[in-house]
Coordinates of C-alpha atoms in Angstrom, one line a residue:
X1 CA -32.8 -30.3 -12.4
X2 CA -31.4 -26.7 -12.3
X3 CA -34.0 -23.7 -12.0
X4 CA -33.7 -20.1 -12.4
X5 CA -36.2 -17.8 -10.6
X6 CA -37.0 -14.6 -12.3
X7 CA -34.4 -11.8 -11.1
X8 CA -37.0 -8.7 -10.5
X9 CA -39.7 -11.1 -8.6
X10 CA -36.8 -12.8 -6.6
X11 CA -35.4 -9.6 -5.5
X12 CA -39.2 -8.3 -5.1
X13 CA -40.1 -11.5 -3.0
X14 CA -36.5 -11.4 -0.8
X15 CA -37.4 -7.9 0.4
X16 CA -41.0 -8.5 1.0
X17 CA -39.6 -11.4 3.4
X18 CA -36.9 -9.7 5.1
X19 CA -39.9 -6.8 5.9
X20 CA -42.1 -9.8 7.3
X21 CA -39.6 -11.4 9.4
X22 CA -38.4 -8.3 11.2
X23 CA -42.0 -7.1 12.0
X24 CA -42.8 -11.1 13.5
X25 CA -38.8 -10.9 14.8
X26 CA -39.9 -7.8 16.5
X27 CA -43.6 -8.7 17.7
X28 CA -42.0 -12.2 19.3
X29 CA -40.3 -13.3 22.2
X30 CA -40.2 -13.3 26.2
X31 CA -42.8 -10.7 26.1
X32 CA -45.3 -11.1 23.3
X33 CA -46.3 -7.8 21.1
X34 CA -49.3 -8.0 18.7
X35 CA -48.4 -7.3 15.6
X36 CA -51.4 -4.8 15.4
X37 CA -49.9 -2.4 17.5
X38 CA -46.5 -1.8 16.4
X39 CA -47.4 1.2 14.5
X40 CA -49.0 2.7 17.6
X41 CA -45.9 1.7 19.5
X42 CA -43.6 3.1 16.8
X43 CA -45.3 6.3 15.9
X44 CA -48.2 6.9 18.1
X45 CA -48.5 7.9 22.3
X46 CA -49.0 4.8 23.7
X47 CA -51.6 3.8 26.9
X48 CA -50.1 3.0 30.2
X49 CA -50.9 -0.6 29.3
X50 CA -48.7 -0.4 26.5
X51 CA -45.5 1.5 27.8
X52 CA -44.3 -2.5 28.8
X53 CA -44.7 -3.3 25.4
X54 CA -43.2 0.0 23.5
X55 CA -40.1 0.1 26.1
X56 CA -39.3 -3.5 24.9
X57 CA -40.1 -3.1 21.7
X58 CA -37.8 0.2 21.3
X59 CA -35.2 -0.4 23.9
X60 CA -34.2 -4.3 23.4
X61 CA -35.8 -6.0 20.1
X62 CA -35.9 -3.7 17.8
X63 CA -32.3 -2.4 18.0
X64 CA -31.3 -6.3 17.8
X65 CA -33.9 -7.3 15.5
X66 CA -32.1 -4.4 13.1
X67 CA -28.4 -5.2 14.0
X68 CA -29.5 -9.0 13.0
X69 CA -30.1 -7.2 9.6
X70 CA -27.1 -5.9 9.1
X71 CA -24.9 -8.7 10.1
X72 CA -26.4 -11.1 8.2
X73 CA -26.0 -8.5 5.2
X74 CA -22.7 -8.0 5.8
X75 CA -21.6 -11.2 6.3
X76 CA -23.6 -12.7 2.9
X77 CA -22.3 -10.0 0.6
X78 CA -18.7 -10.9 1.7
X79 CA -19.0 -14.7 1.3
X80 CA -20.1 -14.0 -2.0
X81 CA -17.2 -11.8 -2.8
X82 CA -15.1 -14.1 -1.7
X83 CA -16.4 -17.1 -3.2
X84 CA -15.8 -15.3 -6.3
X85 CA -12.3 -14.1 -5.5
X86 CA -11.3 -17.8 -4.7
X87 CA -13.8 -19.0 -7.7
X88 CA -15.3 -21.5 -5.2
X89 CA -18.7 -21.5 -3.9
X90 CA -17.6 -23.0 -0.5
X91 CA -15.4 -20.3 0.2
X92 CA -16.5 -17.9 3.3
X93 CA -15.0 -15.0 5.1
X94 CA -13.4 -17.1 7.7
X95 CA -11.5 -18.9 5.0
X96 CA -8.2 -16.2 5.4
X97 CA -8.4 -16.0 8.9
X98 CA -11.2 -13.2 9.9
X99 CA -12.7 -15.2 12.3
X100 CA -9.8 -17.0 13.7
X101 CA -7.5 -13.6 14.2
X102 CA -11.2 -12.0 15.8
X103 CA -11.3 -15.0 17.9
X104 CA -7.5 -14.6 19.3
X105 CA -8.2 -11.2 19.9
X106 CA -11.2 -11.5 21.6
X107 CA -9.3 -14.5 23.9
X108 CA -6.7 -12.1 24.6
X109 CA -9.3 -9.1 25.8
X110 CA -10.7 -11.8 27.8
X111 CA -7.7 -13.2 29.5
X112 CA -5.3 -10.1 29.3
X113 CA -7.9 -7.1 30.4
X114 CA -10.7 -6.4 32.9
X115 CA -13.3 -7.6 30.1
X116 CA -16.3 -6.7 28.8
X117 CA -17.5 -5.8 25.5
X118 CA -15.1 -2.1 25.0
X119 CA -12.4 -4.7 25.5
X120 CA -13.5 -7.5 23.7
X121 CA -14.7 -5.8 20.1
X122 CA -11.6 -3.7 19.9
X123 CA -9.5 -6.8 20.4
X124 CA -11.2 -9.3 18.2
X125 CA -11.6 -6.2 15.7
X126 CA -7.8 -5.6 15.8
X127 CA -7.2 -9.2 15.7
X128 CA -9.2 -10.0 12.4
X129 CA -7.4 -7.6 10.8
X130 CA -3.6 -8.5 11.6
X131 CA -4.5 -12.2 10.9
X132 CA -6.0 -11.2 7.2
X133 CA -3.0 -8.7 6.7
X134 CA -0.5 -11.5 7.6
X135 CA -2.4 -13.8 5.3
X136 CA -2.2 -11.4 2.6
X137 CA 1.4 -10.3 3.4
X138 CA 2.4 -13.7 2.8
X139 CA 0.2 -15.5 0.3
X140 CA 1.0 -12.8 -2.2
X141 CA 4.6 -14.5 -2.6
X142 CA 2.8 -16.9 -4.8
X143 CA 0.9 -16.0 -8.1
X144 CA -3.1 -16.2 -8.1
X145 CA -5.4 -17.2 -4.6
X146 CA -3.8 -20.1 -4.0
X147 CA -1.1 -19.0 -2.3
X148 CA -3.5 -16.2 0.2
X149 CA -5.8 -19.5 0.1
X150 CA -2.7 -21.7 1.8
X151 CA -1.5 -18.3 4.0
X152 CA -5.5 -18.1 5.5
X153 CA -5.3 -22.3 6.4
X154 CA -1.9 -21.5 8.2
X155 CA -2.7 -18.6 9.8
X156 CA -5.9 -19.6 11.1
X157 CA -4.0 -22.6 12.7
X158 CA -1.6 -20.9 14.5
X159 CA -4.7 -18.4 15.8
X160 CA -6.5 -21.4 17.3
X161 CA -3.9 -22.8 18.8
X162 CA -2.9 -19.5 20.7
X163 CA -6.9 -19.5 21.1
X164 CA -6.2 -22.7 23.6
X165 CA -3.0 -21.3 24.9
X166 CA -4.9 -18.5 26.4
X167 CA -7.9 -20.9 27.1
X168 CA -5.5 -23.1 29.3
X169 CA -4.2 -19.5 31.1
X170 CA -7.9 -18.7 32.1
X171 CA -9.9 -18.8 35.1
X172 CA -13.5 -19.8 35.3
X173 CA -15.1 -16.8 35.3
X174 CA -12.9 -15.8 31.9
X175 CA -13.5 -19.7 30.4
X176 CA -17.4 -18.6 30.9
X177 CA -17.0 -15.4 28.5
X178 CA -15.3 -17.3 26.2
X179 CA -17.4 -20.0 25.9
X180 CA -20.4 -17.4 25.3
X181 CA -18.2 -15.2 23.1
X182 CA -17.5 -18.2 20.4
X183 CA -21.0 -19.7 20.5
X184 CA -22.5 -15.7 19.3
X185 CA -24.9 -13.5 20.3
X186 CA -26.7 -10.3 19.3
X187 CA -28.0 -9.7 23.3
X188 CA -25.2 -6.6 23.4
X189 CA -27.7 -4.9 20.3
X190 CA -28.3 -1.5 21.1
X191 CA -29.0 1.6 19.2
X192 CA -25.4 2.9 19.4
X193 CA -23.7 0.3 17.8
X194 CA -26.5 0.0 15.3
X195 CA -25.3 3.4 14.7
X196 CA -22.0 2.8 14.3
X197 CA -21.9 -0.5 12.2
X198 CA -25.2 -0.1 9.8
X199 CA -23.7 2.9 8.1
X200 CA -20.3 1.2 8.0
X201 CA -21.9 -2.0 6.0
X202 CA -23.9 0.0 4.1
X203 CA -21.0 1.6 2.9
X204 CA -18.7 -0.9 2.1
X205 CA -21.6 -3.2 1.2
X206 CA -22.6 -0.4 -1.7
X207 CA -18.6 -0.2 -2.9
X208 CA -19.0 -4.4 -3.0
X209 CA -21.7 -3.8 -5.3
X210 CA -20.2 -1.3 -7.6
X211 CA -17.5 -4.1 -7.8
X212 CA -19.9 -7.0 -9.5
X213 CA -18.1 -6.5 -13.0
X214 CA -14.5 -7.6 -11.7
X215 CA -16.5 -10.5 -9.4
X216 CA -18.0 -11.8 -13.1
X217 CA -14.5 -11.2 -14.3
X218 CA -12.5 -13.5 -11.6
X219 CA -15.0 -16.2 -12.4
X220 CA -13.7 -16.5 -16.1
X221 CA -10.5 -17.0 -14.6
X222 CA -7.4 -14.9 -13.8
X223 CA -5.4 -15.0 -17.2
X224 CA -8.9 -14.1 -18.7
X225 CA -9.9 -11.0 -16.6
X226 CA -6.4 -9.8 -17.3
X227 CA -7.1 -10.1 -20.8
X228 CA -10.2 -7.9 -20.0
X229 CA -8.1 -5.0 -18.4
X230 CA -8.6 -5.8 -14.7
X231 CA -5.8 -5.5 -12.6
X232 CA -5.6 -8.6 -10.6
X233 CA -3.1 -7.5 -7.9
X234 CA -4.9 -4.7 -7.0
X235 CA -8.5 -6.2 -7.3
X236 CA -7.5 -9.3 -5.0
X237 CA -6.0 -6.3 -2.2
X238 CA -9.5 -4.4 -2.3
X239 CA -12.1 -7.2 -2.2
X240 CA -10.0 -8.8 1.1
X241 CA -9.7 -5.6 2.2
X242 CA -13.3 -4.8 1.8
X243 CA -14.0 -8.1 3.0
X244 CA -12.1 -7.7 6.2
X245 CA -13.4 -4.4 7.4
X246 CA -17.0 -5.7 7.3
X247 CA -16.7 -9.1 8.6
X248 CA -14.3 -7.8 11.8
X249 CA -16.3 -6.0 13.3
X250 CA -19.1 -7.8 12.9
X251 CA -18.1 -10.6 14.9
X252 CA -16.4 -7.8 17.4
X253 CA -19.7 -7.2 18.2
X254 CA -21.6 -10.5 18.1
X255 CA -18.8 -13.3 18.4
X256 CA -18.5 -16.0 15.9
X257 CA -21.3 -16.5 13.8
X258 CA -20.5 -20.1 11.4
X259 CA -22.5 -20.4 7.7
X260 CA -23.9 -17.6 6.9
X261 CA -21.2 -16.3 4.4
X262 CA -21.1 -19.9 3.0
X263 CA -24.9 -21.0 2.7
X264 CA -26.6 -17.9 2.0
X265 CA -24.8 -17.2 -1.1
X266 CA -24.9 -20.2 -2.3
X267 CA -28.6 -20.6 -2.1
X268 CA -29.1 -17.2 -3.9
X269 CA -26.6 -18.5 -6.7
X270 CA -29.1 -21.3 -7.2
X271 CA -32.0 -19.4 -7.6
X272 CA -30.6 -16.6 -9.2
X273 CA -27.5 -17.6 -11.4
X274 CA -23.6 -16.6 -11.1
X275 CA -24.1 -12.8 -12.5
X276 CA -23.1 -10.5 -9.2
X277 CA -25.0 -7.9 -10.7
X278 CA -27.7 -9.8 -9.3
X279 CA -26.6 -12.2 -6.3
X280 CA -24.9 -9.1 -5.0
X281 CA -28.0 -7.2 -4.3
X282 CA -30.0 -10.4 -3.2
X283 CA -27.3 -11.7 -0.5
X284 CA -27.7 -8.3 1.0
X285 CA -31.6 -9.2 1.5
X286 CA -30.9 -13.1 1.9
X287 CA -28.5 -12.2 4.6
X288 CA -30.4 -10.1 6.8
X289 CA -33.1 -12.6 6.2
X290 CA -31.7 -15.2 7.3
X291 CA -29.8 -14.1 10.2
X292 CA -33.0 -12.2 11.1
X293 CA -34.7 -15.4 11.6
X294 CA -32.1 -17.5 12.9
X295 CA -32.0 -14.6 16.0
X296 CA -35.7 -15.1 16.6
X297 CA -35.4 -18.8 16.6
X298 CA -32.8 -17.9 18.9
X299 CA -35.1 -16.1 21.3
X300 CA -38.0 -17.9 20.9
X301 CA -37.5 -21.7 21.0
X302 CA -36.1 -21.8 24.7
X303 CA -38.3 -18.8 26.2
X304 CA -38.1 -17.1 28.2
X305 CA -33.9 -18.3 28.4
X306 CA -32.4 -18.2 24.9
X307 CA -29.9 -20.2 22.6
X308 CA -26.8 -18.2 21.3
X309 CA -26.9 -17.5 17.4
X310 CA -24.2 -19.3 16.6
X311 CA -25.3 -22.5 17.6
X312 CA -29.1 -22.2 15.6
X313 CA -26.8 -21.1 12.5
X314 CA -24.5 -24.1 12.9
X315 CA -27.2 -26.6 13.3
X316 CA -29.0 -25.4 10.5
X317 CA -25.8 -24.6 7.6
X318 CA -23.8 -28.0 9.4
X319 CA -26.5 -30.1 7.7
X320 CA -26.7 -27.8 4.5
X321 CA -22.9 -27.8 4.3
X322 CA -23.2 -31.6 4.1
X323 CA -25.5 -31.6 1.3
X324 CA -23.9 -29.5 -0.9
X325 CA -20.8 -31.5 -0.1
X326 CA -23.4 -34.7 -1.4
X327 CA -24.7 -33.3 -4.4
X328 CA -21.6 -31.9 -5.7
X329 CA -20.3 -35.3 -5.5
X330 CA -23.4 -36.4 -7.2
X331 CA -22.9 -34.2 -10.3
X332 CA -19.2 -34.4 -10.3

């Protein structure tokens, strides 16, 4: 049986929970920080027996507790543009190739240069965006998302196999950083990039929102939102777009990061209903929420050594991938 929560308490209740998680993401870990003295941590001259806790707390976990925030925003908000772009809700960003052009980009950083990370983002950056331009380029030969659909399948095929083209050309040290690199990781956090990416979601996050009438559109179907004056052309070109600029360089900076684009909009279509008014809005907060706590899980169930992100959200949307999979079978 089907349930809808109410939209203003939902919303009310996401936020409240995203707040909570990033104060107990930011109090746990290697080094444990009561809760009761953040604010004197944050805002307040700390004791010498603190400075431990205030240079971790502002140096290493907040910055990545924050970045967590945004990624899992990011990356929500765009599977659930997507999902209703393709008018299925097991599409997810990686479907036209993001993640598999950022992952051939990052490989060739790896291989190809000296490394590290001012290597590695740029090229898996770059990378995600000439596999969803080549995707687009030729899916747009045939009429409606089918044919961007088909492009995303082949071009994500041919990425992985150069993937283990340049995985066979690379020594041990480089097989190392790429096995690290595809599992994720939000260790590289710091307040720089936080400054650089959270205003870049933010932004394109709050043109994704503004966009919410052509999303409930695209859902009627294609001849339909025509008939309601949308231009479908142009509206498929700006959502990938969109799409694109916030998932690359996301996983630039964190590596691949599996299910959260496909679960957490899902869930929030559950509770919520199809209306992207709405599930806009609340897979920004379910996002951050639940990337949020998949990082501290991250941190917290190996201490003091930790798990990489992409391997906590794999476990957990793996299985939730499978049930959806069930029960749609179930009610089909």
């Amino acid at each position: 049986m089907s349930w809808r929560a109410n939209p203003p308490l939902a919303l009310a209740l996401l936020a409240v929970a995203l707040v909570a998680a990033v104060l107990a993401a930011s109090a746990s870990g290697a080094v444990s920080i009561p809760l009761r003295e953040l604010p004197a941590l944050l805002w307040g001259t700390p004791t010498p027996e603190q400075a431990l806790w205030r240079n971790v707390l502002i140096d290493i976990r907040l910055p990545r507790v924050l970045l967590a925030v945004v990624m899992g925003a990011g990356l929500a908000i765009s599977g659930a543009a997507l999902q209703a772009l393709f008018r299925n809700p097991l599409a997810e960003p990686g479907l036209i190739g993001i993640s598999a052009g950022a992952s051939l980009g990052a490989v060739i950083a790896i291989v190809m240069t000296p490394g590290g990370f001012w290597y590695t983002a740029p090229g898996a950056f770059i990378g995600s965006l000439v596999a969803t331009l080549l995707a687009y380029m030729v899916g747009r030969r045939v009429p409606g998302v089918a044919g961007l659909l088909l492009a995303g399948v082949a071009i994500t095929a041919i990425a992985f196999s150069l993937v283990g083209l340049f995985t066979f050309m690379a020594s041990d040290a480089q097989l190392r950083d790429l096995t690290f690199w595809n599992m994720g990781s939000l260790a590289g956090a710091n307040w720089k990039l936080l400054a650089f990416l959270a205003p870049w979601v933010l932004l394109l996050s709050c043109w994704l929102l503004r966009q919410w009438r052509v999303m409930n559109a695209l859902l009627l179907g294609e001849r339909e939102a025509q008939h309601l004056g949308y231009s479908l052309r142009r509206a498929r070109a700006r959502l990938v777009l969109a799409c694109t600029l916030i998932v690359g360089p996301l996983v630039a900076a964190s590596g691949t990061i599996v299910f959260v684009g496909l679960v957490v909009p899902h869930l929030v279509r559950m509770m919520l209903g199809a209306n992207h008014r709405l599930l806009l809005p609340a897979c920004l907060l379910g996002g951050g929420l639940v990337m949020t706590l998949a990082d501290w899980l991250a941190r917290v169930v190996v201490v003091p050594a930790e798990l990489p992100i992409g391997l906590v959200t794999g476990l957990a949307g793996g299985p939730f991938f499978l049930w959806l999979l069930a029960r749609g079978r179930r009610h089909g």
